[in-house]
Amino acid sequence: MRSKFTLFLLAFTLVLACADASKETADTIYTNGKIYTVNDAQPWAEAVAIKDGKFITVGSTAAVEALTGESTKVVDLNGQFVMPGVFDLHAHPFITPWYGDMNLQLDGVDSKEKILDMVKNYAIENPDKEWIIGGQWLLGLFPENSPRKEWLDDIVPDRPVALLDQTGHGMWLNSKAMELAGITKDTETSQLIVIHKDPKTGEPTGTINEQTIQMVEQVIPQAQVADYGETIYGIFDTFLSYGITSQQTAEGHKVPIEALKQLEDNNRLKERVFVSWDWKTTLNLAYSLDDIENQIKTREKYASDFIYPNYVKIFADGGPFSGTSLLLQPYEKEFAGEEGFYGGANMTVEEFTEAFKMFDSWGVGVHVHAMGDGTIRLVIDALEAMKKANGDSGTHHKVAHNTMLSVDDIPRIAALNDVNIDFSPPIWYPHAGATPGLITAVGKERTSKTYPIKTALASGLSVGQGADWLTANPTPDPFIAIESMITRSNPFDETMPGQINVAEAITLEQALYITTLGGAEVLGVEDKLGSIAVGKFADMIVLDQNLFDIDITEIYGTKVESTIVDGKEVYSKN
């Protein structure tokens, strides 16, 4: 017969075993760090514990180490600086490869002669290519950004050539391409159909803008799913190397989205992608309007924790640089060639309202490209009308770019539930690709009032940012944005000194909010992403320097040591 002591030991051992079995253990813990959480309730932490892709503890090293189990991976940060993964709310991962790596890559090429040599050699090396497609040539290389067809005709006379510019709003064509697209001196032009013509003969010179590009897109053989997959994978690896764990695309249609889904099905999609479907935009519209709308209606088959297909891209205007934005005050006479030219928006307020109402009722957030102050005001009018008609549906909408946003209109946006903004591309500092053109178009005074970031934050708006890669910047590096939002000066180009609208400079804390939690709020996913907090997806980055311990002018140059998405390291510098 067992003694009472033996029975007690057995019972106590059983209790300990049950307690140990019920103890929650982490898959991974990160300890001994300087973790900036972007969570007001707990701004700093030493360590985090992650399980099933989410943060389960954020706090002290001792608290987190208590969750260590036999299979827990332990990472000692050795005092390194950690912050949430970055949101980039305006990226072009689908346009960029098609007018680049998948065909002829021209970004960064700095002269007409070099471009022509590259086109000539590419045509010789690719005799079976039906079209010579390339991009994205830099603004400022050609007088009035208007290269001529004859230059291309001389080197490729027998095949169509289409070269996209860096903004995605202009294209350079040879005569064969214009012939196939049906672009002639008799083609009717408008705010949206912009064709550069010889002032004497009326003949197209070879440069087109805005939705004229669709005429070309509709006759270019489009890429297939298999063409996109590997290129997109490589682009996303680049984004991850800059700490960007979530991006919103500024375009989308079924081919690249099918490629995204294939990557995810093969466990190769390592970044969260918020897709904005093209609707009456400049590019990727080799489809009828009915086809695009049907793609949007059937979007849920792509939805997951990595693919968010619930947004639609709408161009409200082109850009003030090309005179295709609506302004509240007229363009400079020397630029427009006449007095009293205000430009125009792409649709009327009534047309915008009907589109916004339709998408809002579908649960699709509008991602509206708007640069001119007059265009932005028109869009706000339409958003107010949408809210009046539909009420608060819970769908998140945003106005993007906001280059010339009037401070008078900021309170109107702030009064609309679930309507927010991003500032992109980052030309809130002197920028060689945009500032000179903007000054020419609207003058120094109005240029000096652009991008009122500080005022937008003070209004209570959720604010995000996007690099507009590759159309505005050769890199999606968010540390350019973080530094320049604080200094309002150019951190990387010594040829562009000075500041723009320094009164709108913000703090480091505000800049980090905009690049992380602000982006999540704009997209309506702040309950899942954007800060380091218990219950959220474990997306964070480890940097090579503590942004709070260095001079502001040293932020640009920061390197990402490690990028973690869903609790897994998806990029390592080493």
Tab-separated table of C-alpha atoms in Angstrom, residues 320 323 325-344 373-374 404 438-447:
chain	number	residue	atom	x	y	z
A	320	PRO	CA	0.247	70.777	-62.574
A	323	GLY	CA	-0.956	71.741	-67.070
A	325	SER	CA	-4.608	69.701	-63.109
A	326	LEU	CA	-7.430	72.052	-62.157
A	327	LEU	CA	-6.158	75.041	-60.153
A	328	LEU	CA	-7.925	77.565	-57.941
A	329	GLN	CA	-5.789	80.323	-59.480
A	330	PRO	CA	-4.601	80.312	-63.113
A	331	TYR	CA	-1.348	78.836	-64.359
A	332	GLU	CA	1.561	81.139	-65.072
A	333	LYS	CA	1.008	82.895	-68.409
A	334	GLU	CA	4.471	81.976	-69.675
A	335	PHE	CA	3.714	78.313	-69.026
A	336	ALA	CA	0.167	78.185	-70.383
A	337	GLY	CA	0.720	80.531	-73.311
A	338	GLU	CA	-2.365	82.490	-72.306
A	339	GLU	CA	-3.842	84.321	-69.359
A	340	GLY	CA	-6.631	82.844	-67.284
A	341	PHE	CA	-5.888	79.155	-67.941
A	342	TYR	CA	-7.003	77.115	-64.931
A	343	GLY	CA	-6.582	73.608	-66.342
A	344	GLY	CA	-9.209	70.975	-65.674
A	373	ASP	CA	-5.802	72.468	-55.497
A	374	GLY	CA	-8.888	72.921	-57.670
A	404	MET	CA	-1.289	71.652	-53.818
A	438	LEU	CA	6.123	73.059	-60.654
A	439	ILE	CA	7.709	76.503	-60.305
A	440	THR	CA	7.412	77.013	-64.058
A	441	ALA	CA	3.753	76.016	-64.029
A	442	VAL	CA	2.442	77.744	-60.911
A	443	GLY	CA	5.197	80.080	-59.719
A	444	LYS	CA	7.458	80.181	-56.685
A	445	GLU	CA	4.839	81.437	-54.237
A	446	ARG	CA	2.414	78.573	-54.759
A	447	THR	CA	5.232	76.042	-54.887
